[in-house]
Short mmCIF file of C-alpha atoms and ligand atoms in Angstrom, two decimals:
data_model
loop_
_atom_site.label_atom_id
_atom_site.label_comp_id
_atom_site.label_asym_id
_atom_site.label_seq_id
_atom_site.Cartn_x
_atom_site.Cartn_y
_atom_site.Cartn_z
CA MET A 8 -10.17 4.33 3.17
CA ALA A 9 -10.37 5.99 6.46
CA ILE A 10 -13.26 8.32 5.02
CA GLY A 11 -14.99 5.18 3.53
CA PHE A 12 -14.94 3.36 6.81
CA TRP A 13 -15.96 6.22 8.90
CA LEU A 14 -19.01 6.78 6.72
CA ASN A 15 -19.84 3.05 6.98
CA PHE A 16 -19.23 3.04 10.78
CA ALA A 17 -21.30 6.11 11.16
CA ALA A 18 -24.24 4.56 9.13
CA LEU A 19 -23.95 1.17 10.83
CA ALA A 20 -23.93 3.05 14.34
CA VAL A 21 -26.90 4.93 13.70
CA ARG A 22 -28.84 1.95 12.21
CA ALA A 23 -27.76 -0.28 15.18
CA TYR A 24 -28.95 2.30 17.49
CA ILE A 25 -32.34 2.63 15.72
CA TYR A 26 -32.81 -1.16 15.61
CA LEU A 27 -31.75 -1.60 19.14
CA VAL A 28 -34.33 0.96 20.28
CA THR A 29 -36.95 -0.67 18.07
CA LEU A 30 -36.06 -4.10 19.33
CA LEU A 31 -36.12 -3.17 23.10
CA SER A 32 -39.51 -1.39 22.70
CA HIS A 33 -40.86 -4.50 20.58
CA ARG A 34 -42.08 -2.17 17.95
CA GLN A 35 -42.46 -2.77 14.12
CA VAL A 36 -39.48 -1.91 11.93
CA SER A 37 -39.87 1.68 10.70
CA GLU A 38 -40.91 2.36 7.12
CA GLN A 39 -39.56 5.77 7.26
CA ILE A 40 -36.46 6.62 5.34
CA ASP A 41 -33.49 7.23 7.54
CA TYR A 42 -30.51 8.56 5.67
CA THR A 43 -28.24 5.92 6.71
CA ASP A 44 -28.56 4.36 3.34
CA LEU A 45 -27.26 7.72 1.78
CA LEU A 46 -24.21 7.36 4.13
CA MET A 47 -23.81 3.60 3.14
CA VAL A 48 -23.88 4.51 -0.62
CA PHE A 49 -21.39 7.41 -0.10
CA ALA A 50 -19.16 5.06 1.97
CA TYR A 51 -18.55 3.11 -1.26
CA ILE A 52 -17.09 6.21 -2.92
CA PRO A 53 -13.51 6.17 -1.51
CA PHE A 54 -13.33 2.39 -2.24
CA VAL A 55 -14.27 2.86 -5.93
CA ILE A 56 -11.60 5.54 -6.30
CA LEU A 57 -9.13 3.61 -4.52
CA LEU A 58 -9.68 0.34 -6.62
CA SER A 59 -9.32 2.27 -9.74
CA LEU A 60 -6.03 4.21 -9.02
CA PRO A 61 -3.37 3.33 -11.50
CA SER A 62 -0.94 0.71 -10.21
CA GLY A 63 2.72 1.32 -9.70
CA LYS A 64 2.72 4.98 -10.55
CA SER A 65 1.82 8.31 -8.75
CA TYR A 66 -1.58 9.88 -9.91
CA PRO A 67 -1.95 13.59 -10.53
CA THR A 68 -4.11 15.40 -7.83
CA PRO A 69 -6.29 17.08 -10.23
CA LEU A 70 -7.21 13.80 -11.80
CA LEU A 71 -8.05 12.31 -8.39
CA TRP A 72 -10.35 15.29 -7.71
CA VAL A 73 -12.23 14.79 -11.07
CA ASP A 74 -12.60 11.13 -10.39
CA ALA A 75 -13.84 11.90 -6.84
CA ILE A 76 -16.46 14.40 -8.10
CA GLN A 77 -17.70 12.09 -10.76
CA VAL A 78 -17.99 9.15 -8.39
CA ILE A 79 -19.67 11.31 -5.77
CA ILE A 80 -22.21 12.42 -8.50
CA ALA A 81 -22.75 8.80 -9.44
CA GLY A 82 -23.14 7.71 -5.93
CA TYR A 83 -25.83 10.39 -5.52
CA LEU A 84 -27.59 9.26 -8.64
CA ILE A 85 -27.38 5.69 -7.54
CA TYR A 86 -29.13 6.63 -4.27
CA ILE A 87 -31.81 8.57 -6.32
CA LYS A 88 -32.38 5.50 -8.57
CA LEU A 89 -32.60 3.10 -5.58
CA PHE A 90 -34.85 5.13 -3.28
CA SER A 91 -36.75 7.14 -5.82
CA ILE A 92 -36.11 10.23 -3.83
CA ILE A 93 -34.23 13.46 -3.94
CA PRO A 94 -32.46 13.26 -0.40
CA PHE A 95 -33.83 15.45 2.29
CA THR A 96 -36.80 16.65 0.26
CA GLN A 97 -39.03 13.72 1.51
CA ILE A 98 -40.37 13.43 -1.97
CA SER A 99 -40.45 9.83 -2.85
CA VAL A 100 -41.73 8.57 -6.21
CA GLN A 101 -42.38 5.10 -4.71
CA PRO A 102 -40.81 3.60 -1.64
CA ILE A 103 -38.04 0.99 -2.08
CA SER A 104 -38.60 -2.49 -1.50
CA VAL A 105 -36.49 -4.46 0.95
CA GLU A 106 -35.54 -7.02 -1.74
CA ARG A 107 -34.31 -4.34 -4.16
CA LEU A 108 -32.21 -2.79 -1.45
CA ILE A 109 -30.77 -6.13 -0.56
CA ALA A 110 -30.11 -6.99 -4.23
CA PHE A 111 -28.31 -3.56 -4.53
CA TYR A 112 -25.90 -4.20 -1.61
CA ASN A 113 -25.24 -7.69 -2.60
CA ILE A 114 -24.42 -6.78 -6.19
CA ALA A 115 -22.35 -3.78 -5.12
CA ASP A 116 -20.38 -6.02 -2.65
CA LEU A 117 -19.92 -8.77 -5.30
CA THR A 118 -18.48 -6.11 -7.75
CA PHE A 119 -16.11 -4.93 -5.15
CA CYS A 120 -14.96 -8.48 -4.61
CA CYS A 121 -14.22 -8.80 -8.25
CA MET A 122 -12.56 -5.37 -8.41
CA ALA A 123 -10.32 -6.25 -5.60
CA ALA A 124 -9.35 -9.58 -6.99
CA LEU A 125 -8.49 -7.88 -10.38
CA ARG A 126 -6.36 -5.28 -8.50
CA PHE A 127 -4.69 -8.06 -6.53
CA ARG A 128 -3.82 -9.84 -9.92
CA ALA A 129 -2.64 -6.43 -11.50
CA SER A 130 -0.50 -5.12 -8.45
CA THR A 131 3.05 -4.14 -9.42
CA THR A 132 4.62 -3.63 -6.10
CA LYS A 133 4.86 -5.74 -2.85
CA ASP A 134 3.02 -3.05 -0.90
CA GLU A 135 0.08 -3.00 -3.35
CA LYS A 136 -0.03 -6.77 -3.21
CA ASN A 137 -0.23 -6.72 0.52
CA PHE A 138 -2.76 -4.00 0.43
CA TYR A 139 -5.16 -5.65 -2.04
CA ARG A 140 -4.60 -9.09 -0.25
CA ALA A 141 -5.94 -7.63 2.80
CA TYR A 142 -8.73 -5.89 1.06
CA CYS A 143 -9.69 -9.04 -0.61
CA TRP A 144 -10.01 -10.81 2.71
CA PHE A 145 -12.16 -7.90 4.18
CA ILE A 146 -14.46 -7.40 1.14
CA GLY A 147 -14.96 -11.20 0.93
CA VAL A 148 -15.79 -11.73 4.60
CA SER A 149 -17.74 -8.67 4.65
CA THR A 150 -19.84 -9.81 1.63
CA ILE A 151 -20.60 -13.10 3.22
CA LEU A 152 -21.58 -11.64 6.49
CA ILE A 153 -23.49 -8.73 4.96
CA GLY A 154 -25.24 -11.31 2.69
CA LEU A 155 -26.19 -13.47 5.59
CA HIS A 156 -27.52 -10.42 7.56
CA ASN A 157 -29.55 -9.22 4.78
CA ALA A 158 -31.11 -12.71 4.18
CA LEU A 159 -31.96 -13.29 7.81
CA ALA A 160 -33.02 -9.59 8.62
CA GLY A 161 -34.84 -8.94 5.40
CA GLN A 162 -37.24 -11.97 5.91
CA THR A 163 -39.11 -10.26 8.91
CA ASP A 164 -41.02 -7.07 9.56
CA ARG A 165 -39.85 -7.08 13.19
CA ALA A 166 -36.53 -6.10 14.37
CA GLY A 167 -34.48 -9.03 15.24
CA TYR A 168 -30.77 -9.84 16.56
CA PRO A 169 -29.60 -10.66 13.12
CA GLU A 170 -29.73 -6.86 12.19
CA LEU A 171 -26.68 -6.55 14.56
CA LEU A 172 -24.86 -8.78 12.20
CA GLY A 173 -24.34 -5.72 9.94
CA VAL A 174 -21.60 -4.32 12.20
CA ALA A 175 -19.66 -7.44 12.18
CA PRO A 176 -17.73 -6.73 9.01
CA GLY A 177 -16.38 -3.58 10.40
CA LEU A 178 -15.13 -5.43 13.50
CA PHE A 179 -13.48 -8.01 11.24
CA PHE A 180 -11.72 -5.11 9.43
CA CYS A 181 -10.37 -3.76 12.73
CA ILE A 182 -8.99 -7.09 13.50
CA LEU A 183 -7.59 -7.48 10.08
CA VAL A 184 -5.70 -4.22 10.24
CA TYR A 185 -4.38 -4.95 13.73
CA PHE A 186 -2.62 -8.10 12.29
CA LEU A 187 -1.47 -6.57 9.04
CA PRO A 188 2.26 -6.89 8.49
CA THR A 189 3.64 -3.37 8.96
CA GLU A 190 7.19 -3.96 7.86
CA SER A 191 6.15 -4.10 4.18
CA ARG A 192 6.47 -0.47 3.42
CA GLY A 193 9.34 0.40 1.25
CA LYS A 194 10.23 -3.01 0.10
CA GLU A 195 11.34 -2.57 -3.47
CA SER A 196 10.47 -5.69 -5.03
CA THR A 197 8.23 -5.17 -7.97
CA TYR A 198 6.03 -7.24 -10.34
CA SER A 199 6.15 -6.79 -13.92
CA ARG A 200 3.30 -4.90 -15.61
CA ASN A 201 1.25 -7.49 -17.25
CA LYS A 202 -1.51 -6.85 -19.80
CA LEU A 203 -4.13 -6.78 -16.99
CA THR A 204 -2.39 -4.01 -15.27
CA ILE A 205 -2.02 -1.84 -18.39
CA PHE A 206 -5.65 -2.44 -19.27
CA LEU A 207 -6.83 -1.55 -15.72
CA ASN A 208 -4.64 1.52 -15.63
CA THR A 209 -5.87 2.86 -18.97
CA ALA A 210 -9.47 1.78 -18.69
CA SER A 211 -10.58 2.54 -15.32
CA PRO A 212 -11.01 6.27 -15.54
CA LEU A 213 -13.36 5.74 -18.48
CA PHE A 214 -15.53 3.65 -16.23
CA TYR A 215 -16.46 6.67 -14.09
CA THR A 216 -17.67 8.88 -16.95
CA LEU A 217 -19.58 5.90 -18.65
CA SER A 218 -21.25 4.99 -15.20
CA LEU A 219 -22.18 8.86 -14.68
CA LEU A 220 -23.55 9.03 -18.27
CA VAL A 221 -25.67 5.97 -17.89
CA LEU A 222 -26.98 7.01 -14.59
CA SER A 223 -27.55 10.50 -15.66
CA ILE A 224 -29.53 9.52 -18.71
CA ASP A 225 -31.72 7.08 -16.44
CA ALA A 226 -32.07 9.98 -13.86
CA ALA A 227 -33.10 12.37 -16.69
CA ARG A 228 -36.39 10.26 -17.28
CA ASN A 229 -37.65 11.28 -13.91
CA TYR A 230 -35.85 14.40 -13.05
CA PHE A 231 -35.08 15.86 -16.39
CA ARG A 232 -33.16 19.04 -15.50
CA PHE A 233 -31.18 17.29 -12.71
CA GLY A 234 -30.35 14.46 -15.16
CA MET A 235 -29.23 16.89 -17.90
CA SER A 236 -27.08 18.88 -15.55
CA THR A 237 -25.16 15.71 -14.52
CA ILE A 238 -24.72 14.79 -18.20
CA ALA A 239 -23.31 18.10 -18.85
CA ALA A 240 -21.09 17.77 -15.65
CA ALA A 241 -19.79 14.31 -16.97
CA PHE A 242 -18.67 15.90 -20.29
CA LEU A 243 -17.13 18.97 -18.62
CA LEU A 244 -15.26 16.69 -16.21
CA TYR A 245 -14.08 14.34 -18.91
CA GLY A 246 -12.91 17.37 -21.01
CA PHE A 247 -11.15 18.68 -18.07
CA ARG A 248 -9.55 15.41 -17.23
CA SER A 249 -8.25 14.95 -21.00
CA THR A 250 -6.82 18.51 -20.81
CA VAL A 251 -4.89 17.72 -17.66
CA LEU A 252 -3.80 14.42 -19.04
CA GLN A 253 -2.65 16.04 -22.38
CA ARG A 254 -0.61 18.53 -20.51
CA SER A 255 1.18 16.00 -18.36
CA TYR A 256 1.88 13.96 -21.44
CA GLU A 257 3.31 16.85 -23.28
CA HIS A 258 5.40 17.79 -20.03
CA SER A 259 6.76 14.15 -19.72
CA GLU A 260 7.45 14.00 -23.46
CA ARG A 261 9.57 17.02 -23.26
CA SER A 262 11.37 15.88 -20.18
CA LEU A 263 12.02 12.56 -21.89
CA GLU A 264 13.47 14.24 -24.87
CA THR A 265 15.71 16.46 -22.76
CA VAL A 266 16.95 13.26 -20.98
CA ARG A 267 17.43 11.41 -24.29
CA ASP A 268 19.40 14.19 -25.76
CA LYS A 269 21.66 14.36 -22.58
CA LEU A 270 22.11 10.51 -22.70
CA GLN A 271 23.00 10.76 -26.37
CA GLU A 272 25.49 13.42 -25.60
CA ILE A 273 27.07 11.56 -22.70
CA LEU A 274 27.24 8.48 -24.97
CA LEU A 275 29.04 10.11 -27.65
CA THR A 276 31.26 12.44 -25.89
CA ASP A 277 34.71 12.06 -24.30
CA GLN A 278 34.26 13.09 -20.71
CA LEU A 279 37.86 14.60 -20.31
CA THR A 280 38.18 16.75 -23.40
CA GLY A 281 34.57 17.27 -24.31
CA VAL A 282 35.28 16.13 -28.08
CA ALA A 283 33.66 13.28 -29.65
CA ASN A 284 34.57 9.78 -28.30
CA ARG A 285 35.61 6.64 -30.07
CA ARG A 286 32.08 5.37 -30.36
CA CYS A 287 30.98 8.47 -32.04
CA PHE A 288 34.23 8.31 -34.22
CA ASP A 289 33.40 4.79 -35.30
CA GLN A 290 29.86 5.64 -36.28
CA THR A 291 30.83 8.89 -38.12
CA LEU A 292 33.64 7.21 -39.96
CA GLU A 293 31.22 4.45 -41.30
CA SER A 294 28.66 7.03 -42.34
CA GLU A 295 30.98 9.53 -43.88
CA TRP A 296 32.68 6.74 -45.85
CA ASN A 297 29.36 5.53 -47.28
CA ARG A 298 28.45 9.05 -48.11
CA ALA A 299 31.87 9.62 -49.83
CA VAL A 300 31.44 6.49 -51.89
CA ARG A 301 27.87 7.24 -52.91
CA GLY A 302 28.86 10.84 -53.99
CA LYS A 303 32.19 9.88 -55.25
CA ASN A 304 33.67 12.44 -53.21
CA PRO A 305 36.98 12.54 -51.42
CA MET A 306 37.52 12.27 -47.70
CA SER A 307 40.61 12.23 -45.35
CA LEU A 308 41.47 10.96 -42.15
CA LEU A 309 43.91 12.42 -39.71
CA LEU A 310 45.47 10.40 -36.75
CA ILE A 311 47.06 12.78 -34.39
CA ASP A 312 49.48 11.50 -31.55
CA VAL A 313 51.00 13.78 -28.78
CA ASP A 314 54.73 13.23 -28.79
CA TYR A 315 56.51 12.11 -25.60
CA PHE A 316 53.38 12.41 -23.66
CA LYS A 317 54.42 9.78 -21.15
CA ARG A 318 57.37 11.91 -20.25
CA LEU A 319 54.96 14.81 -19.60
CA ASN A 320 53.06 12.55 -17.23
CA ASP A 321 56.18 11.36 -15.60
CA LEU A 322 57.53 14.80 -15.13
CA PHE A 323 54.48 16.76 -13.87
CA GLY A 324 51.85 14.16 -12.86
CA HIS A 325 48.68 12.83 -14.36
CA SER A 326 46.53 15.88 -13.70
CA VAL A 327 48.75 18.19 -15.60
CA GLY A 328 48.76 15.51 -18.36
CA ASP A 329 44.94 15.59 -18.30
CA GLU A 330 44.99 19.35 -18.49
CA CYS A 331 47.39 19.27 -21.50
CA LEU A 332 44.96 16.91 -23.30
CA VAL A 333 42.24 19.22 -22.79
CA ARG A 334 44.14 22.07 -24.14
CA VAL A 335 45.45 20.08 -27.04
CA ALA A 336 41.92 18.97 -27.89
CA ALA A 337 40.82 22.60 -27.92
CA ALA A 338 43.68 23.72 -30.16
CA LEU A 339 42.99 20.76 -32.57
CA HIS A 340 39.24 21.81 -32.60
CA SER A 341 40.16 25.36 -33.41
CA ALA A 342 41.90 24.13 -36.69
CA LEU A 343 38.67 22.58 -37.88
CA PRO A 344 36.53 25.35 -39.15
CA ARG A 345 34.09 23.34 -41.16
CA ALA A 346 31.03 22.09 -39.43
CA GLY A 347 31.06 18.77 -41.19
CA ASP A 348 34.60 17.97 -39.78
CA LEU A 349 34.72 15.78 -36.70
CA LEU A 350 37.53 15.66 -33.95
CA ALA A 351 37.34 12.75 -31.76
CA ARG A 352 39.60 11.29 -28.84
CA TYR A 353 40.63 8.09 -30.52
CA GLY A 354 42.24 6.88 -27.20
CA GLY A 355 44.76 7.84 -24.53
CA GLU A 356 46.67 10.79 -26.06
CA GLU A 357 45.57 10.13 -29.69
CA PHE A 358 43.07 12.02 -31.58
CA ALA A 359 41.40 11.60 -34.96
CA ALA A 360 39.89 13.88 -37.36
CA ILE A 361 37.38 12.91 -40.19
CA LEU A 362 37.34 15.50 -43.02
CA PRO A 363 34.55 14.88 -45.46
CA HIS A 364 34.90 16.51 -49.06
CA THR A 365 38.64 17.11 -48.35
CA ASP A 366 41.40 15.74 -50.69
CA GLN A 367 44.93 15.27 -49.76
CA SER A 368 46.34 18.74 -50.10
CA GLY A 369 43.23 20.04 -47.98
CA ALA A 370 44.01 17.57 -45.40
CA HIS A 371 47.57 18.47 -45.21
CA LEU A 372 46.63 22.19 -44.78
CA VAL A 373 44.50 21.18 -41.94
CA ALA A 374 47.12 19.03 -40.36
CA ALA A 375 49.59 21.97 -40.52
CA ARG A 376 47.12 24.27 -38.95
CA MET A 377 46.78 21.70 -36.13
CA GLN A 378 50.43 21.63 -35.49
CA ASP A 379 50.59 25.27 -35.57
CA ALA A 380 47.82 25.60 -33.07
CA VAL A 381 49.57 23.00 -30.66
CA ASN A 382 52.88 24.75 -31.07
CA LYS A 383 51.31 28.01 -30.03
CA LEU A 384 50.10 26.48 -26.83
CA LYS A 385 53.79 26.18 -25.62
CA ILE A 386 52.91 23.33 -23.07
CA GLN A 387 56.15 22.46 -21.20
CA ASN A 388 57.74 18.98 -21.83
CA GLU A 389 61.30 17.93 -21.92
CA SER A 390 62.22 15.70 -24.72
CA SER A 391 64.89 15.32 -27.40
CA ILE A 392 62.89 17.21 -29.87
CA GLY A 393 62.25 20.35 -27.75
CA PRO A 394 61.00 21.99 -24.51
CA TYR A 395 57.27 22.03 -25.70
CA ILE A 396 54.54 19.65 -26.42
CA SER A 397 54.38 18.81 -30.09
CA ILE A 398 52.14 16.36 -32.20
CA SER A 399 52.62 13.91 -35.05
CA ILE A 400 50.03 13.39 -37.73
CA GLY A 401 49.44 10.69 -40.15
CA ILE A 402 47.02 11.36 -43.15
CA ALA A 403 45.09 9.10 -45.28
CA THR A 404 42.75 10.19 -48.06
CA HIS A 405 40.12 8.25 -49.97
CA GLY A 406 39.94 9.58 -53.51
CA PRO A 407 36.82 9.35 -55.72
CA HIS A 408 38.30 6.46 -57.57
CA SER A 409 40.21 4.64 -54.77
CA GLY A 410 38.74 1.30 -53.30
CA GLY A 411 39.03 -0.08 -49.81
CA SER A 412 37.01 0.35 -46.60
CA PRO A 413 36.95 2.47 -43.45
CA ARG A 414 39.12 0.04 -41.89
CA ILE A 415 41.83 0.14 -44.55
CA LEU A 416 41.63 4.15 -44.47
CA LEU A 417 42.25 3.73 -40.57
CA GLU A 418 45.17 1.36 -41.00
CA ALA A 419 46.75 3.67 -43.63
CA SER A 420 46.55 6.74 -41.40
CA ASP A 421 47.96 4.70 -38.61
CA GLN A 422 50.81 3.58 -40.81
CA ALA A 423 51.41 7.16 -41.77
CA LEU A 424 51.48 8.27 -38.15
CA TYR A 425 53.93 5.48 -37.49
CA GLN A 426 56.08 6.91 -40.07
CA ALA A 427 55.84 10.38 -38.73
CA LYS A 428 56.97 8.75 -35.32
CA THR A 429 59.86 6.93 -36.78
CA ASN A 430 60.97 9.96 -39.04
CA GLY A 431 61.67 12.07 -35.88
CA ARG A 432 58.07 13.15 -34.59
CA ASN A 433 56.54 16.59 -34.76
CA ARG A 434 55.76 16.04 -38.37
CA ILE A 435 53.01 15.18 -40.88
CA GLU A 436 53.14 12.03 -43.05
CA VAL A 437 50.86 11.08 -45.79
CA ALA A 438 49.79 7.40 -46.47
CA MET A 439 49.81 6.06 -50.19
CA MET A 440 46.32 4.66 -50.94
CA PRO A 441 45.53 1.96 -53.44
CA THR A 442 43.71 3.60 -56.47
CA SER A 443 41.18 1.11 -57.83
CA PRO A 444 37.54 1.63 -58.84
CA SER A 445 35.16 1.80 -55.71
CA SER A 446 33.82 -1.61 -54.81
CA SER A 447 31.33 -0.71 -52.15
P1 GH3 B 525 55.08 8.90 -28.63
O1 GH3 B 525 55.94 10.01 -28.75
O2 GH3 B 525 55.93 7.49 -29.11
O3 GH3 B 525 53.79 8.94 -28.75
O4 GH3 B 525 55.41 8.64 -27.05
P2 GH3 B 525 54.26 8.82 -25.82
O5 GH3 B 525 55.02 8.71 -24.56
O6 GH3 B 525 53.38 9.72 -26.13
O7 GH3 B 525 53.70 7.38 -26.15
P3 GH3 B 525 52.87 6.27 -25.21
O8 GH3 B 525 51.82 5.77 -26.02
O9 GH3 B 525 54.05 5.31 -24.88
O10 GH3 B 525 52.37 7.06 -24.13
C1 GH3 B 525 51.18 7.54 -23.90
C2 GH3 B 525 50.82 7.83 -22.49
O11 GH3 B 525 49.62 8.61 -22.45
C3 GH3 B 525 50.84 6.58 -21.67
C4 GH3 B 525 49.57 6.93 -20.68
O12 GH3 B 525 49.92 6.94 -19.41
C5 GH3 B 525 49.35 8.28 -21.11
N1 GH3 B 525 47.78 8.62 -21.09
C6 GH3 B 525 46.91 7.88 -21.74
N2 GH3 B 525 45.70 8.43 -21.46
C7 GH3 B 525 45.84 9.39 -20.73
C8 GH3 B 525 44.88 10.31 -19.89
O13 GH3 B 525 43.74 10.39 -20.06
N3 GH3 B 525 45.49 11.22 -19.08
C9 GH3 B 525 46.84 11.20 -18.78
N4 GH3 B 525 47.22 12.16 -18.10
N5 GH3 B 525 47.66 10.29 -19.37
C10 GH3 B 525 47.09 9.60 -20.42
MG1 MG B 526 52.31 9.65 -28.06
MG1 MG B 527 50.15 6.96 -28.34
#
């Protein structure tokens, strides 16, 4: 914006000086082209870029450069089109009429009013809303004043005081900036992205290339080589832009995938022991059950509970209890060599293992291996059954012809575990499952 305003100020200052000198010397308004109009056209460039920046997100710098180059070329082509002159060559196909120039500035200002209003509507943050509100005010008042100036000054061949009206919008802007609320920065309140925002964010970059192509094709009629070079430039810049965008999409897709995997892992893992959590257990039990029923395969469920764990907590403290759980989980896991088996922390000091394609004898073998692994840890505890930590296991098996549901399998293994507890702990009990043709 600063660049835009400085260019504008420079053009207006030079122009004001020229008019003032002409006015004081009572001369005719000079027909000769001064390049203040080139500055005026270029002063629009930063605003075009500004008004087409995507709302509510950061914009990669390479894209900003591509846009800037496209708009600069477009501004240059507009100047050539308007003035029928290649700047600084003094070769003019035909001099520009005052009406044409006035029409151009009026149309450009009105277009900016519409763009600013659209951006105000599509703003997604409070800062953006404030900014575009101020910009709407500025461009609105400036369009009226410049329109007035052009209407008054354009009617006469002599320089008159209305020419000085041209500097008024700049002054108005300074006053506006002076009274702008400054505390708005950093306020987080955001507005939802509506369809307009999404449309503007997506379509505005295309606008540059399209304008550049149209202007280049038009320029090629009078200045063939120059026009063809800018057409080529438009394609090259668009190609570069697409490559940069594609790269950034690939990058964000990869990082999103990484975050998604990480979240999934967090969602399904028990934080303390690192084995699957209850959520993962519930999901897996359901899916493995369905698979077993479809394939008429057996599956077993083991519920494992640490004996007299409360005592260990009471004796040595919770952190020792936690460490014990971590080691017990690792030992239980080591007893499950098959990739398809799942060990989960069912809750507190209870674990569960889902063993697909495993019948009762197989499940018993695994349970014995688990007991053995935990016994080998020799974690100290003092209870009526010995000086070390032990586990009790309840087994329930779903046979190829047994009925029921995952819930019944779970209840059966819980019953078996209860049996193991009441029968003295540090033991394995097997649940009796109903044998009826599968109903699901
Ligand atoms: P039983 O042989 O009948 O299973 O006796 P128990 O003491 O193991 O059974 P109970 O269910 O009464 O005690 C379980 C204890 O496990 C109670 C609770 O404080 C403790 N506990 C549950 N989750 C955790 C945990 O994450 N860390 C620790 N350190 N202790 C836990
Ligand atoms: Mg216990
Ligand atoms: Mg328990």
